[in-house]
Amino acid sequence: SFPAAAEVLFIDKEKSPQNRCLLAGSAEGLHLACNDGACETEAVANMAPFVEALQRAASELLEENGGKPVDLKPHGFVSAKYDYDGN
């Protein structure tokens, strides 16, 4: 589970009916992404601080993982429909 989550309006509703996504992570990360909590009422105007924080976090994660990408495959899950054998 994540310590914080928010529904984010990433484009004005007049431009697209599919204008929201769910962000989850630390409270600090959501604060950066939402420009002080405005993300539920208006599209995020300046994503630069969030993108910079995200890039730093990704670099730290890769460093902790020895420079290798994180394996996000669902181990043990098998799907004939998607030709996935769990490996």
Short mmCIF file of N, CA, C and O in Angstrom, two decimals:
data_model
loop_
_atom_site.label_atom_id
_atom_site.label_comp_id
_atom_site.label_asym_id
_atom_site.label_seq_id
_atom_site.Cartn_x
_atom_site.Cartn_y
_atom_site.Cartn_z
N SER A 1 0.83 -1.19 0.00
CA SER A 1 0.00 0.00 0.00
C SER A 1 0.88 1.25 0.00
O SER A 1 2.00 1.23 0.47
N PHE A 2 0.33 2.31 -0.52
CA PHE A 2 1.05 3.56 -0.62
C PHE A 2 0.60 4.50 0.50
O PHE A 2 -0.57 4.50 0.87
N PRO A 3 1.50 5.33 1.00
CA PRO A 3 1.12 6.24 2.08
C PRO A 3 0.17 7.35 1.66
O PRO A 3 -0.55 7.90 2.48
N ALA A 4 0.13 7.68 0.36
CA ALA A 4 -0.75 8.76 -0.10
C ALA A 4 -1.16 8.47 -1.54
O ALA A 4 -0.44 7.84 -2.30
N ALA A 5 -2.35 8.94 -1.91
CA ALA A 5 -2.83 8.79 -3.29
C ALA A 5 -3.76 9.95 -3.62
O ALA A 5 -4.38 10.53 -2.73
N ALA A 6 -3.83 10.29 -4.90
CA ALA A 6 -4.71 11.38 -5.34
C ALA A 6 -5.11 11.16 -6.79
O ALA A 6 -4.34 10.62 -7.59
N GLU A 7 -6.33 11.54 -7.11
CA GLU A 7 -6.77 11.57 -8.49
C GLU A 7 -6.29 12.89 -9.08
O GLU A 7 -6.54 13.95 -8.51
N VAL A 8 -5.60 12.83 -10.21
CA VAL A 8 -4.96 14.01 -10.78
C VAL A 8 -5.61 14.38 -12.11
O VAL A 8 -5.76 13.55 -12.99
N LEU A 9 -5.97 15.62 -12.22
CA LEU A 9 -6.48 16.19 -13.46
C LEU A 9 -5.27 16.69 -14.24
O LEU A 9 -4.64 17.65 -13.85
N PHE A 10 -4.90 15.98 -15.33
CA PHE A 10 -3.68 16.35 -16.02
C PHE A 10 -3.91 17.17 -17.28
O PHE A 10 -2.95 17.64 -17.90
N ILE A 11 -5.15 17.36 -17.67
CA ILE A 11 -5.49 18.23 -18.79
C ILE A 11 -6.90 18.76 -18.52
O ILE A 11 -7.71 18.10 -17.87
N ASP A 12 -7.20 19.94 -18.98
CA ASP A 12 -8.52 20.52 -18.75
C ASP A 12 -9.61 19.65 -19.35
O ASP A 12 -9.44 19.09 -20.44
N LYS A 13 -10.75 19.52 -18.66
CA LYS A 13 -11.82 18.64 -19.11
C LYS A 13 -12.40 19.07 -20.45
O LYS A 13 -12.96 18.25 -21.17
N GLU A 14 -12.24 20.32 -20.82
CA GLU A 14 -12.72 20.78 -22.12
C GLU A 14 -11.89 20.19 -23.26
O GLU A 14 -12.35 20.11 -24.39
N LYS A 15 -10.67 19.77 -22.98
CA LYS A 15 -9.78 19.24 -24.02
C LYS A 15 -9.88 17.73 -24.16
O LYS A 15 -9.59 17.20 -25.22
N SER A 16 -10.27 17.04 -23.09
CA SER A 16 -10.39 15.58 -23.16
C SER A 16 -11.25 15.07 -22.02
O SER A 16 -11.07 15.48 -20.88
N PRO A 17 -12.18 14.15 -22.32
CA PRO A 17 -12.96 13.55 -21.25
C PRO A 17 -12.12 12.57 -20.42
O PRO A 17 -12.46 12.26 -19.30
N GLN A 18 -11.02 12.08 -20.98
CA GLN A 18 -10.11 11.19 -20.26
C GLN A 18 -8.96 12.03 -19.75
O GLN A 18 -7.88 12.05 -20.31
N ASN A 19 -9.24 12.76 -18.68
CA ASN A 19 -8.30 13.78 -18.23
C ASN A 19 -7.76 13.55 -16.83
O ASN A 19 -7.19 14.44 -16.24
N ARG A 20 -7.92 12.35 -16.31
CA ARG A 20 -7.48 12.09 -14.94
C ARG A 20 -6.66 10.81 -14.86
O ARG A 20 -6.82 9.90 -15.66
N CYS A 21 -5.79 10.76 -13.88
CA CYS A 21 -5.07 9.53 -13.57
C CYS A 21 -4.91 9.45 -12.06
O CYS A 21 -5.13 10.43 -11.35
N LEU A 22 -4.53 8.30 -11.57
CA LEU A 22 -4.32 8.10 -10.15
C LEU A 22 -2.82 8.07 -9.88
O LEU A 22 -2.09 7.33 -10.52
N LEU A 23 -2.38 8.92 -8.97
CA LEU A 23 -0.98 8.92 -8.53
C LEU A 23 -0.94 8.40 -7.11
O LEU A 23 -1.78 8.76 -6.29
N ALA A 24 0.04 7.58 -6.83
CA ALA A 24 0.21 7.06 -5.47
C ALA A 24 1.69 7.06 -5.14
O ALA A 24 2.54 6.84 -6.01
N GLY A 25 2.00 7.35 -3.90
CA GLY A 25 3.39 7.38 -3.46
C GLY A 25 3.50 8.11 -2.14
O GLY A 25 2.59 8.06 -1.31
N SER A 26 4.58 8.81 -1.96
CA SER A 26 4.77 9.56 -0.72
C SER A 26 3.96 10.84 -0.75
O SER A 26 3.62 11.36 -1.82
N ALA A 27 3.68 11.38 0.41
CA ALA A 27 2.97 12.65 0.50
C ALA A 27 3.79 13.76 -0.17
O ALA A 27 3.24 14.62 -0.85
N GLU A 28 5.11 13.71 -0.01
CA GLU A 28 5.98 14.71 -0.64
C GLU A 28 5.88 14.63 -2.17
O GLU A 28 5.80 15.64 -2.86
N GLY A 29 5.88 13.40 -2.71
CA GLY A 29 5.76 13.22 -4.15
C GLY A 29 4.45 13.75 -4.69
O GLY A 29 4.42 14.42 -5.72
N LEU A 30 3.36 13.49 -3.97
CA LEU A 30 2.07 14.01 -4.41
C LEU A 30 2.04 15.53 -4.33
O LEU A 30 1.47 16.19 -5.19
N HIS A 31 2.65 16.08 -3.31
CA HIS A 31 2.72 17.54 -3.17
C HIS A 31 3.44 18.15 -4.38
O HIS A 31 2.97 19.13 -4.97
N LEU A 32 4.56 17.54 -4.79
CA LEU A 32 5.29 18.02 -5.95
C LEU A 32 4.46 17.87 -7.23
O LEU A 32 4.42 18.76 -8.07
N ALA A 33 3.79 16.74 -7.36
CA ALA A 33 3.00 16.49 -8.57
C ALA A 33 1.79 17.39 -8.67
O ALA A 33 1.38 17.76 -9.76
N CYS A 34 1.25 17.74 -7.55
CA CYS A 34 -0.02 18.48 -7.54
C CYS A 34 0.14 19.98 -7.36
O CYS A 34 -0.86 20.69 -7.25
N ASN A 35 1.35 20.48 -7.34
CA ASN A 35 1.52 21.93 -7.16
C ASN A 35 0.69 22.44 -5.99
O ASN A 35 -0.23 23.23 -6.17
N ASP A 36 0.96 21.95 -4.81
CA ASP A 36 0.29 22.37 -3.58
C ASP A 36 -1.19 21.97 -3.52
O ASP A 36 -2.02 22.71 -3.02
N GLY A 37 -1.53 20.82 -4.07
CA GLY A 37 -2.88 20.29 -3.90
C GLY A 37 -3.90 20.71 -4.91
O GLY A 37 -5.07 20.39 -4.78
N ALA A 38 -3.50 21.42 -5.96
CA ALA A 38 -4.47 21.90 -6.94
C ALA A 38 -4.88 20.84 -7.95
O ALA A 38 -5.74 21.08 -8.77
N CYS A 39 -4.29 19.65 -7.89
CA CYS A 39 -4.48 18.69 -8.98
C CYS A 39 -5.90 18.15 -9.10
O CYS A 39 -6.26 17.63 -10.14
N GLU A 40 -6.72 18.27 -8.10
CA GLU A 40 -8.08 17.76 -8.21
C GLU A 40 -9.05 18.80 -8.74
O GLU A 40 -10.17 18.47 -9.08
N THR A 41 -8.62 20.05 -8.84
CA THR A 41 -9.53 21.11 -9.28
C THR A 41 -9.10 21.78 -10.58
O THR A 41 -9.90 22.36 -11.26
N GLU A 42 -7.82 21.69 -10.92
CA GLU A 42 -7.33 22.30 -12.15
C GLU A 42 -6.16 21.51 -12.68
O GLU A 42 -5.47 20.81 -11.93
N ALA A 43 -5.95 21.55 -13.97
CA ALA A 43 -4.84 20.82 -14.57
C ALA A 43 -3.52 21.34 -14.01
O ALA A 43 -3.36 22.53 -13.77
N VAL A 44 -2.59 20.44 -13.80
CA VAL A 44 -1.28 20.82 -13.27
C VAL A 44 -0.56 21.68 -14.29
O VAL A 44 -0.36 21.28 -15.44
N ALA A 45 -0.19 22.87 -13.89
CA ALA A 45 0.39 23.84 -14.82
C ALA A 45 1.90 23.65 -15.00
O ALA A 45 2.42 23.79 -16.08
N ASN A 46 2.60 23.34 -13.92
CA ASN A 46 4.05 23.24 -13.99
C ASN A 46 4.49 21.89 -13.45
O ASN A 46 4.54 21.69 -12.24
N MET A 47 4.83 20.99 -14.34
CA MET A 47 5.23 19.65 -13.93
C MET A 47 6.73 19.54 -13.67
O MET A 47 7.21 18.52 -13.24
N ALA A 48 7.49 20.61 -13.93
CA ALA A 48 8.95 20.53 -13.82
C ALA A 48 9.44 20.03 -12.45
O ALA A 48 10.28 19.12 -12.41
N PRO A 49 8.96 20.56 -11.32
CA PRO A 49 9.46 20.06 -10.04
C PRO A 49 9.16 18.57 -9.84
O PRO A 49 9.99 17.82 -9.34
N PHE A 50 7.98 18.15 -10.27
CA PHE A 50 7.61 16.74 -10.14
C PHE A 50 8.49 15.86 -11.04
O PHE A 50 8.99 14.83 -10.61
N VAL A 51 8.68 16.27 -12.28
CA VAL A 51 9.49 15.49 -13.21
C VAL A 51 10.92 15.38 -12.70
O VAL A 51 11.53 14.31 -12.76
N GLU A 52 11.46 16.48 -12.18
CA GLU A 52 12.82 16.45 -11.64
C GLU A 52 12.91 15.49 -10.45
O GLU A 52 13.85 14.71 -10.34
N ALA A 53 11.91 15.53 -9.57
CA ALA A 53 11.90 14.63 -8.42
C ALA A 53 11.76 13.18 -8.87
O ALA A 53 12.40 12.27 -8.33
N LEU A 54 10.93 12.95 -9.88
CA LEU A 54 10.74 11.60 -10.43
C LEU A 54 12.03 11.07 -11.05
O LEU A 54 12.40 9.92 -10.85
N GLN A 55 12.74 11.92 -11.77
CA GLN A 55 14.01 11.52 -12.38
C GLN A 55 15.04 11.19 -11.30
O GLN A 55 15.78 10.21 -11.43
N ARG A 56 15.09 11.98 -10.24
CA ARG A 56 16.01 11.68 -9.12
C ARG A 56 15.66 10.35 -8.48
O ARG A 56 16.54 9.52 -8.20
N ALA A 57 14.37 10.12 -8.24
CA ALA A 57 13.94 8.88 -7.61
C ALA A 57 14.25 7.67 -8.50
O ALA A 57 14.69 6.63 -8.01
N ALA A 58 14.05 7.81 -9.80
CA ALA A 58 14.35 6.72 -10.73
C ALA A 58 15.84 6.41 -10.72
O ALA A 58 16.24 5.24 -10.71
N SER A 59 16.67 7.43 -10.69
CA SER A 59 18.12 7.23 -10.63
C SER A 59 18.52 6.53 -9.34
O SER A 59 19.35 5.61 -9.35
N GLU A 60 17.92 6.93 -8.23
CA GLU A 60 18.22 6.29 -6.94
C GLU A 60 17.79 4.84 -6.94
O GLU A 60 18.51 3.97 -6.43
N LEU A 61 16.63 4.55 -7.53
CA LEU A 61 16.14 3.17 -7.60
C LEU A 61 17.07 2.31 -8.44
O LEU A 61 17.43 1.20 -8.05
N LEU A 62 17.49 2.82 -9.59
CA LEU A 62 18.42 2.07 -10.43
C LEU A 62 19.74 1.84 -9.71
O LEU A 62 20.32 0.75 -9.80
N GLU A 63 20.22 2.84 -9.01
CA GLU A 63 21.47 2.70 -8.27
C GLU A 63 21.34 1.61 -7.20
O GLU A 63 22.22 0.77 -7.05
N GLU A 64 20.24 1.61 -6.49
CA GLU A 64 20.00 0.59 -5.45
C GLU A 64 19.88 -0.80 -6.05
O GLU A 64 20.18 -1.79 -5.39
N ASN A 65 19.45 -0.89 -7.30
CA ASN A 65 19.24 -2.17 -7.97
C ASN A 65 20.45 -2.54 -8.84
O ASN A 65 20.32 -3.35 -9.76
N GLY A 66 21.60 -1.93 -8.58
CA GLY A 66 22.80 -2.26 -9.32
C GLY A 66 22.78 -1.82 -10.77
O GLY A 66 23.46 -2.41 -11.61
N GLY A 67 21.97 -0.82 -11.08
CA GLY A 67 21.89 -0.32 -12.45
C GLY A 67 20.96 -1.12 -13.35
O GLY A 67 20.78 -0.78 -14.51
N LYS A 68 20.39 -2.19 -12.81
CA LYS A 68 19.50 -3.03 -13.61
C LYS A 68 18.06 -2.51 -13.50
O LYS A 68 17.66 -2.01 -12.46
N PRO A 69 17.29 -2.65 -14.58
CA PRO A 69 15.87 -2.26 -14.49
C PRO A 69 15.14 -3.15 -13.49
O PRO A 69 15.53 -4.29 -13.24
N VAL A 70 14.11 -2.62 -12.91
CA VAL A 70 13.30 -3.38 -11.94
C VAL A 70 12.38 -4.30 -12.72
O VAL A 70 11.70 -3.89 -13.65
N ASP A 71 12.36 -5.56 -12.33
CA ASP A 71 11.50 -6.56 -12.98
C ASP A 71 10.09 -6.43 -12.41
O ASP A 71 9.84 -6.74 -11.24
N LEU A 72 9.16 -5.98 -13.22
CA LEU A 72 7.78 -5.78 -12.77
C LEU A 72 6.83 -6.86 -13.28
O LEU A 72 5.62 -6.73 -13.18
N LYS A 73 7.39 -7.94 -13.83
CA LYS A 73 6.54 -9.02 -14.32
C LYS A 73 5.83 -9.69 -13.15
O LYS A 73 6.42 -9.89 -12.09
N PRO A 74 4.58 -10.06 -13.34
CA PRO A 74 3.84 -10.75 -12.27
C PRO A 74 4.26 -12.23 -12.22
O PRO A 74 3.79 -13.05 -12.99
N HIS A 75 5.19 -12.56 -11.35
CA HIS A 75 5.70 -13.93 -11.23
C HIS A 75 4.59 -14.88 -10.79
O HIS A 75 3.82 -14.58 -9.89
N GLY A 76 4.52 -16.01 -11.47
CA GLY A 76 3.51 -17.01 -11.14
C GLY A 76 2.20 -16.82 -11.88
O GLY A 76 1.36 -17.69 -11.90
N PHE A 77 2.02 -15.68 -12.49
CA PHE A 77 0.80 -15.40 -13.25
C PHE A 77 0.96 -15.99 -14.64
O PHE A 77 1.97 -15.79 -15.30
N VAL A 78 -0.04 -16.72 -15.12
CA VAL A 78 0.00 -17.33 -16.44
C VAL A 78 -1.21 -16.85 -17.22
O VAL A 78 -2.33 -16.81 -16.69
N SER A 79 -0.99 -16.48 -18.47
CA SER A 79 -2.09 -16.03 -19.32
C SER A 79 -1.94 -16.59 -20.73
O SER A 79 -1.02 -16.21 -21.45
N ALA A 80 -2.85 -17.47 -21.11
CA ALA A 80 -2.85 -18.00 -22.47
C ALA A 80 -3.25 -16.89 -23.45
O ALA A 80 -2.73 -16.81 -24.56
N LYS A 81 -4.16 -16.03 -23.02
CA LYS A 81 -4.65 -14.94 -23.88
C LYS A 81 -3.50 -14.04 -24.33
O LYS A 81 -3.43 -13.61 -25.47
N TYR A 82 -2.57 -13.72 -23.41
CA TYR A 82 -1.47 -12.82 -23.72
C TYR A 82 -0.15 -13.56 -23.93
O TYR A 82 0.92 -12.96 -23.94
N ASP A 83 -0.24 -14.89 -24.13
CA ASP A 83 0.93 -15.72 -24.38
C ASP A 83 2.03 -15.45 -23.35
O ASP A 83 3.19 -15.19 -23.70
N TYR A 84 1.65 -15.49 -22.10
CA TYR A 84 2.60 -15.22 -21.00
C TYR A 84 2.62 -16.43 -20.08
O TYR A 84 1.59 -16.85 -19.56
N ASP A 85 3.80 -17.03 -19.92
CA ASP A 85 3.91 -18.26 -19.12
C ASP A 85 4.39 -18.04 -17.70
O ASP A 85 4.70 -18.98 -16.98
N GLY A 86 4.49 -16.81 -17.27
CA GLY A 86 4.90 -16.52 -15.91
C GLY A 86 6.38 -16.28 -15.74
O GLY A 86 6.86 -16.04 -14.64
N ASN A 87 7.13 -16.32 -16.82
CA ASN A 87 8.59 -16.10 -16.73
C ASN A 87 8.98 -14.79 -17.36
O ASN A 87 8.48 -14.33 -18.29
#
